[in-house]
Short mmCIF file of C-alpha atoms (C1' of nucleotides) in Angstrom, two decimals:
data_model
loop_
_atom_site.label_atom_id
_atom_site.label_comp_id
_atom_site.label_asym_id
_atom_site.label_seq_id
_atom_site.Cartn_x
_atom_site.Cartn_y
_atom_site.Cartn_z
CA MET A 1 0.00 0.00 0.00
CA ARG A 2 1.30 3.43 -0.86
CA ILE A 3 1.46 6.44 1.38
CA GLY A 4 -1.60 8.15 -0.10
CA GLU A 5 -3.85 5.22 0.60
CA VAL A 6 -2.56 4.90 4.15
CA ALA A 7 -3.22 8.59 4.64
CA ARG A 8 -6.78 8.32 3.35
CA ARG A 9 -7.62 5.26 5.35
CA ALA A 10 -6.07 6.48 8.59
CA ASP A 11 -7.30 10.02 8.05
CA VAL A 12 -3.95 11.66 8.50
CA SER A 13 -1.99 13.69 5.99
CA VAL A 14 0.76 12.29 3.80
CA LYS A 15 2.99 14.91 5.38
CA THR A 16 2.26 13.54 8.81
CA ILE A 17 3.21 10.00 7.81
CA ARG A 18 6.55 11.14 6.44
CA TYR A 19 7.09 13.23 9.52
CA TYR A 20 6.37 10.30 11.82
CA GLU A 21 8.95 8.29 9.98
CA HIS A 22 11.37 11.17 10.31
CA VAL A 23 10.95 11.40 14.09
CA GLY A 24 10.95 7.65 14.64
CA ILE A 25 7.28 7.00 15.34
CA LEU A 26 7.16 4.85 12.23
CA PRO A 27 10.05 2.65 11.10
CA PRO A 28 11.67 3.55 7.78
CA ALA A 29 9.22 2.35 5.18
CA THR A 30 10.26 -0.31 2.73
CA ARG A 31 10.44 1.04 -0.78
CA GLU A 32 9.10 -0.03 -4.12
CA PRO A 33 11.71 -0.23 -6.87
CA ASN A 34 10.74 3.28 -7.91
CA GLY A 35 11.43 4.66 -4.45
CA TYR A 36 7.84 4.96 -3.32
CA ARG A 37 7.14 4.04 0.29
CA SER A 38 5.32 0.76 0.73
CA TYR A 39 3.24 -0.16 3.78
CA ASP A 40 1.45 -3.16 5.18
CA SER A 41 -1.44 -3.05 7.59
CA ALA A 42 0.82 -2.86 10.66
CA VAL A 43 1.15 0.84 9.97
CA PHE A 44 -2.45 1.33 11.08
CA ASP A 45 -1.71 -0.08 14.51
CA ARG A 46 1.04 2.47 14.91
CA LEU A 47 -1.07 5.34 13.72
CA THR A 48 -3.98 4.32 15.90
CA PHE A 49 -1.79 4.02 18.94
CA THR A 50 -0.17 7.35 18.19
CA ARG A 51 -3.51 9.07 17.89
CA ALA A 52 -4.82 7.58 21.10
CA SER A 53 -1.63 8.59 22.89
CA GLN A 54 -1.81 12.13 21.61
CA ALA A 55 -5.40 12.27 22.78
CA VAL A 56 -4.25 11.69 26.35
CA GLY A 57 -1.60 14.36 26.05
CA LEU A 58 1.57 12.45 25.28
CA THR A 59 4.06 14.14 23.00
CA LEU A 60 5.49 12.46 19.93
CA GLY A 61 8.77 12.19 21.78
CA GLU A 62 7.14 10.23 24.56
CA ILE A 63 5.20 8.10 22.15
CA ARG A 64 8.43 7.27 20.41
CA GLU A 65 9.91 6.17 23.73
CA VAL A 66 6.95 3.91 24.37
CA ILE A 67 7.29 2.38 20.94
CA ALA A 68 11.00 1.89 21.54
CA PHE A 69 10.20 -0.28 24.57
CA ARG A 70 7.96 -2.39 22.47
CA GLU A 71 10.60 -2.73 19.79
CA ARG A 72 13.09 -3.89 22.40
CA GLY A 73 10.58 -6.62 23.21
CA GLU A 74 9.59 -5.20 26.58
CA PRO A 75 5.97 -4.45 27.38
CA PRO A 76 5.96 -0.67 27.87
CA CYS A 77 2.99 -0.71 30.22
CA ALA A 78 4.90 0.24 33.35
CA TYR A 79 6.56 3.13 31.56
CA VAL A 80 3.25 4.22 30.13
CA LEU A 81 1.67 4.23 33.55
CA ASP A 82 4.50 6.39 34.86
CA LEU A 83 4.05 8.81 32.00
CA ILE A 84 0.33 8.96 32.59
CA GLU A 85 0.76 9.60 36.26
CA ASP A 86 3.35 12.30 35.65
CA ARG A 87 1.08 13.95 33.11
CA GLY A 88 -1.78 13.78 35.56
CA ALA A 89 0.23 15.42 38.31
CA ALA A 90 1.52 18.13 35.99
CA LEU A 91 -2.00 18.67 34.78
CA THR A 92 -3.28 19.13 38.29
CA VAL A 93 -0.71 21.84 38.91
CA ARG A 94 -1.46 23.49 35.63
CA ILE A 95 -5.18 23.47 36.22
CA ALA A 96 -4.67 25.03 39.62
CA ASP A 97 -2.55 27.78 38.04
CA LEU A 98 -5.15 28.46 35.41
CA GLU A 99 -7.89 28.56 38.00
CA ALA A 100 -5.94 31.09 40.00
CA LEU A 101 -5.52 33.12 36.85
CA ARG A 102 -9.21 32.89 36.11
CA THR A 103 -9.97 34.14 39.59
CA ASP A 104 -7.63 37.06 39.03
CA LEU A 105 -9.27 37.84 35.74
CA ARG A 106 -12.71 37.82 37.30
CA ASP A 107 -11.65 40.12 40.09
CA LEU A 108 -10.04 42.37 37.55
CA ALA A 109 -13.18 42.47 35.45
CA THR A 110 -15.33 43.23 38.46
CA ARG A 111 -13.05 45.96 39.69
CA GLY A 112 -12.59 47.28 36.18
CA HIS A 113 -16.28 47.77 35.61
CA ALA A 114 -16.46 49.89 38.74
CA LEU A 115 -13.67 52.18 37.60
CA ASP A 116 -14.13 55.33 35.57
CA PRO A 117 -12.13 55.34 32.32
CA ALA A 118 -11.95 59.11 32.50
CA ALA A 119 -10.01 58.75 35.71
CA CYS A 120 -7.36 56.57 34.05
CA LEU A 121 -4.09 58.41 33.84
CA PRO A 122 -1.82 58.18 30.80
CA ARG A 123 1.13 57.34 32.99
CA GLU A 124 -0.41 54.12 34.18
CA ILE A 125 -1.66 53.27 30.67
CA CYS A 126 -4.76 51.58 32.09
CA HIS A 127 -5.72 51.52 35.72
CA VAL A 128 -7.68 48.30 35.32
CA ILE A 129 -4.40 46.42 35.28
CA LYS A 130 -2.16 46.97 38.26
CA SER A 131 0.99 45.23 39.24
CA PRO A 132 0.54 42.82 42.13
CA GLY A 133 2.89 44.81 44.33
CA MET B 1 19.67 56.37 31.93
CA ARG B 2 21.18 53.64 29.81
CA ILE B 3 19.69 50.31 28.95
CA GLY B 4 21.72 48.31 31.46
CA GLU B 5 20.57 50.38 34.38
CA VAL B 6 16.95 50.14 33.27
CA ALA B 7 17.36 46.40 33.00
CA ARG B 8 18.80 46.09 36.49
CA ARG B 9 16.25 48.33 38.10
CA ALA B 10 13.26 46.77 36.37
CA ASP B 11 14.68 43.27 36.66
CA VAL B 12 14.37 42.41 33.00
CA SER B 13 17.12 41.56 30.55
CA VAL B 14 18.71 44.04 28.20
CA LYS B 15 17.56 41.79 25.38
CA THR B 16 14.01 42.05 26.53
CA ILE B 17 14.11 45.83 26.48
CA ARG B 18 15.45 45.89 22.96
CA TYR B 19 12.88 43.29 21.98
CA TYR B 20 10.05 45.35 23.44
CA GLU B 21 11.19 48.29 21.39
CA HIS B 22 11.34 46.06 18.35
CA VAL B 23 7.76 44.85 18.77
CA GLY B 24 6.37 48.24 19.70
CA ILE B 25 5.83 47.84 23.42
CA LEU B 26 8.36 50.57 24.00
CA PRO B 27 8.75 53.59 21.73
CA PRO B 28 12.07 53.93 19.87
CA ALA B 29 14.48 55.09 22.50
CA THR B 30 16.18 58.43 22.10
CA ARG B 31 19.89 58.04 21.55
CA GLU B 32 22.98 59.53 23.05
CA PRO B 33 25.42 60.98 20.53
CA ASN B 34 27.31 57.70 20.61
CA GLY B 35 24.22 55.74 19.64
CA TYR B 36 23.44 54.34 23.08
CA ARG B 37 19.77 54.19 24.03
CA SER B 38 18.75 56.72 26.61
CA TYR B 39 15.75 56.37 28.90
CA ASP B 40 13.86 58.44 31.40
CA SER B 41 11.76 57.09 34.22
CA ALA B 42 8.65 56.70 32.04
CA VAL B 43 10.11 53.46 30.78
CA PHE B 44 9.44 51.90 34.17
CA ASP B 45 5.73 52.58 33.88
CA ARG B 46 5.71 50.74 30.60
CA LEU B 47 7.67 47.83 31.90
CA THR B 48 5.56 47.59 35.03
CA PHE B 49 2.37 47.67 33.04
CA THR B 50 3.72 45.09 30.63
CA ARG B 51 4.64 42.75 33.45
CA ALA B 52 1.30 43.11 35.15
CA SER B 53 -0.46 42.47 31.85
CA GLN B 54 1.60 39.40 31.13
CA ALA B 55 0.77 38.15 34.59
CA VAL B 56 -2.91 38.13 33.71
CA GLY B 57 -2.25 36.30 30.48
CA LEU B 58 -2.16 39.03 27.85
CA THR B 59 0.24 38.56 24.97
CA LEU B 60 2.73 41.19 23.95
CA GLY B 61 0.63 41.80 20.86
CA GLU B 62 -2.39 42.59 22.98
CA ILE B 63 -0.37 44.73 25.33
CA ARG B 64 0.90 46.66 22.35
CA GLU B 65 -2.70 47.26 21.27
CA VAL B 66 -3.59 48.56 24.69
CA ILE B 67 -0.62 50.89 24.66
CA ALA B 68 -1.59 52.06 21.18
CA PHE B 69 -4.97 53.21 22.55
CA ARG B 70 -3.21 55.17 25.20
CA GLU B 71 -0.90 56.72 22.66
CA ARG B 72 -3.88 57.80 20.57
CA GLY B 73 -5.09 59.61 23.68
CA GLU B 74 -7.97 57.23 24.36
CA PRO B 75 -8.30 55.52 27.70
CA PRO B 76 -7.93 51.82 26.82
CA CYS B 77 -10.00 50.62 29.76
CA ALA B 78 -12.97 49.43 27.74
CA TYR B 79 -10.70 47.51 25.40
CA VAL B 80 -8.82 46.05 28.33
CA LEU B 81 -12.03 44.86 29.92
CA ASP B 82 -13.04 43.17 26.67
CA LEU B 83 -9.67 41.45 26.47
CA ILE B 84 -9.93 40.32 30.05
CA GLU B 85 -13.39 38.94 29.57
CA ASP B 86 -12.38 37.13 26.39
CA ARG B 87 -9.37 35.65 28.15
CA GLY B 88 -11.57 34.59 31.02
CA ALA B 89 -14.03 32.85 28.73
CA ALA B 90 -11.25 31.13 26.79
CA LEU B 91 -9.70 30.09 30.07
CA THR B 92 -12.92 28.54 31.26
CA VAL B 93 -13.12 26.42 28.13
CA ARG B 94 -9.51 25.48 28.42
CA ILE B 95 -9.81 24.49 32.04
CA ALA B 96 -12.80 22.34 31.24
CA ASP B 97 -10.79 20.59 28.51
CA LEU B 98 -7.90 19.98 30.83
CA GLU B 99 -10.19 18.65 33.53
CA ALA B 100 -11.71 16.23 31.07
CA LEU B 101 -8.22 15.15 30.14
CA ARG B 102 -7.28 14.70 33.76
CA THR B 103 -10.32 12.53 34.28
CA ASP B 104 -9.30 10.42 31.30
CA LEU B 105 -5.81 10.09 32.65
CA ARG B 106 -7.06 8.97 36.03
CA ASP B 107 -9.32 6.39 34.51
CA LEU B 108 -6.47 5.22 32.38
CA ALA B 109 -4.17 4.91 35.36
CA THR B 110 -6.76 2.99 37.32
CA ARG B 111 -7.51 0.62 34.50
CA GLY B 112 -3.84 0.33 33.67
CA HIS B 113 -2.89 -0.84 37.12
CA ALA B 114 -5.41 -3.61 36.84
CA LEU B 115 -3.98 -4.92 33.58
CA ASP B 116 -1.27 -7.49 33.24
CA PRO B 117 1.76 -6.27 31.26
CA ALA B 118 2.44 -9.83 30.19
CA ALA B 119 -0.91 -9.81 28.43
CA CYS B 120 0.01 -6.79 26.36
CA LEU B 121 0.39 -7.73 22.73
CA PRO B 122 3.11 -6.29 20.52
CA ARG B 123 0.57 -5.35 17.89
CA GLU B 124 -1.23 -2.95 20.17
CA ILE B 125 2.09 -1.58 21.51
CA CYS B 126 0.55 -1.00 24.95
CA HIS B 127 -2.92 -2.06 25.97
CA VAL B 128 -3.12 0.66 28.62
CA ILE B 129 -3.76 3.17 25.88
CA LYS B 130 -6.69 2.39 23.62
CA SER B 131 -8.28 4.51 20.97
CA PRO B 132 -11.61 6.00 22.03
CA GLY B 133 -13.43 4.10 19.26
"C1'" DA C 1 47.55 52.44 28.32
"C1'" DT C 2 44.78 48.90 29.06
"C1'" DA C 3 41.41 45.84 31.02
"C1'" DA C 4 36.68 45.28 32.43
"C1'" DA C 5 32.31 46.46 31.69
"C1'" DC C 6 29.15 48.25 28.75
"C1'" DC C 7 26.75 49.14 24.32
"C1'" DC C 8 25.55 48.45 19.24
"C1'" DT C 9 23.45 45.63 15.10
"C1'" DG C 10 22.36 41.43 13.04
"C1'" DC C 11 21.83 36.70 12.70
"C1'" DC C 12 20.49 32.12 14.13
"C1'" DC C 13 18.30 29.10 17.87
"C1'" DT C 14 14.79 27.18 21.14
"C1'" DG C 15 10.07 23.66 21.24
"C1'" DT C 16 5.63 21.45 18.92
"C1'" DA C 17 3.76 19.13 15.16
"C1'" DG C 18 3.56 19.36 11.21
"C1'" DA C 19 1.90 22.76 6.63
"C1'" DG C 20 3.20 24.70 2.28
"C1'" DG C 21 5.63 24.83 -1.78
"C1'" DA C 22 9.60 24.08 -5.35
"C1'" DG C 23 11.22 21.19 -8.65
"C1'" DA C 24 11.46 16.67 -10.34
"C1'" DG C 25 10.31 11.78 -11.24
"C1'" DT C 26 6.48 8.11 -12.08
"C1'" DC C 27 2.33 5.99 -13.39
"C1'" DA C 28 -2.36 5.14 -15.38
"C1'" DA C 29 -5.91 6.52 -18.50
"C1'" DG C 30 -7.70 8.73 -22.57
"C1'" DC D 1 1.24 11.89 -26.24
"C1'" DT D 2 -0.24 14.24 -22.83
"C1'" DT D 3 -2.83 15.33 -18.81
"C1'" DG D 4 -3.67 14.59 -14.06
"C1'" DA D 5 -2.81 12.18 -9.97
"C1'" DC D 6 0.71 10.52 -7.22
"C1'" DT D 7 5.21 10.36 -5.25
"C1'" DC D 8 10.00 11.85 -4.03
"C1'" DT D 9 13.46 15.11 -1.43
"C1'" DC D 10 14.59 19.43 0.44
"C1'" DC D 11 13.70 23.95 2.12
"C1'" DT D 12 11.21 27.37 4.51
"C1'" DC D 13 7.45 28.79 7.76
"C1'" DT D 14 4.11 29.03 11.75
"C1'" DA D 15 3.38 31.11 17.26
"C1'" DC D 16 5.71 32.99 21.52
"C1'" DA D 17 9.10 35.56 23.89
"C1'" DG D 18 13.09 36.24 23.89
"C1'" DG D 19 18.43 33.72 24.48
"C1'" DG D 20 22.98 33.26 22.62
"C1'" DC D 21 26.44 34.31 19.90
"C1'" DA D 22 29.71 37.21 16.54
"C1'" DG D 23 32.12 41.10 15.70
"C1'" DG D 24 32.50 45.45 16.46
"C1'" DG D 25 32.64 50.36 19.07
"C1'" DT D 26 32.65 53.06 23.83
"C1'" DT D 27 33.23 54.19 28.50
"C1'" DT D 28 35.14 53.93 33.00
"C1'" DA D 29 38.43 52.80 36.26
"C1'" DT D 30 43.01 51.44 37.33
#
DNA sequence: ATAAACCCTGCCCTGTAGAGGAGAGTCAAG
DNA sequence: CTTGACTCTCCTCTACAGGGCAGGGTTTAT
């Protein structure tokens, strides 16, 4: 199967498939005598796994690591669980940060609506936004 | 005052100051006869405002817009409030997405711990991660 | 006089995940 | 025979906010 057909059937772009090969998500494709890449159905397993992994927030670099385990013959499950737990912890921190920011924004909006634009001095640019200090 | 002193006193890098001039956050500095940039204390108001704005999630592009209002002689407060409310709404969506992702990750971790790595087939790379379909 | 510290412009580099296009070769159908 | 669809490699570009050099000129203190 050629790259275009793989792309259509997996609903990814041809560019993406070449890129995945470039970054090691896909092994170097075998080639037809004319140089065209040739694939068998195993490519769909890779692409499906890659998509599912991206959906849970793994980067291509991490996905490549996971695949590397598998290629060394080791089940990557333990590594995957670590990754997932790290991602989860990082996500918790990030969500907390964003929630704090959202709170700030709401306070700012509330305060801002109570302020008079005519009382905003050029020197401070806009009195709605003040430095935390 | 020269750029280095501004940088020290405002606790930003010299690079950052030049960059801000480049992108229009700061007006082109006046120059000493030798070509060195020369600043008066107004630069600190800009830098302070810029920092405070970044802290609430505005981009330099947006900050530049706000400053442009001020330079046209209009109080930018109304525009700032719009920006803040847009950011807040976008943030709410984003937080919801991340929370959904965190939920997925937790489910995945829970299910993953219950699975046997030895039962993970090479074809699926890692059975902890499955496509949503 | 000279070394250390400062300043200038201009250029490339970072990370993410590819997109877009140039220029060329290949293949099937009409 | 030629048109259109496909494929190849290689190069540049995106957003964001600067960082890190090179290679030069200037100032300040010793």
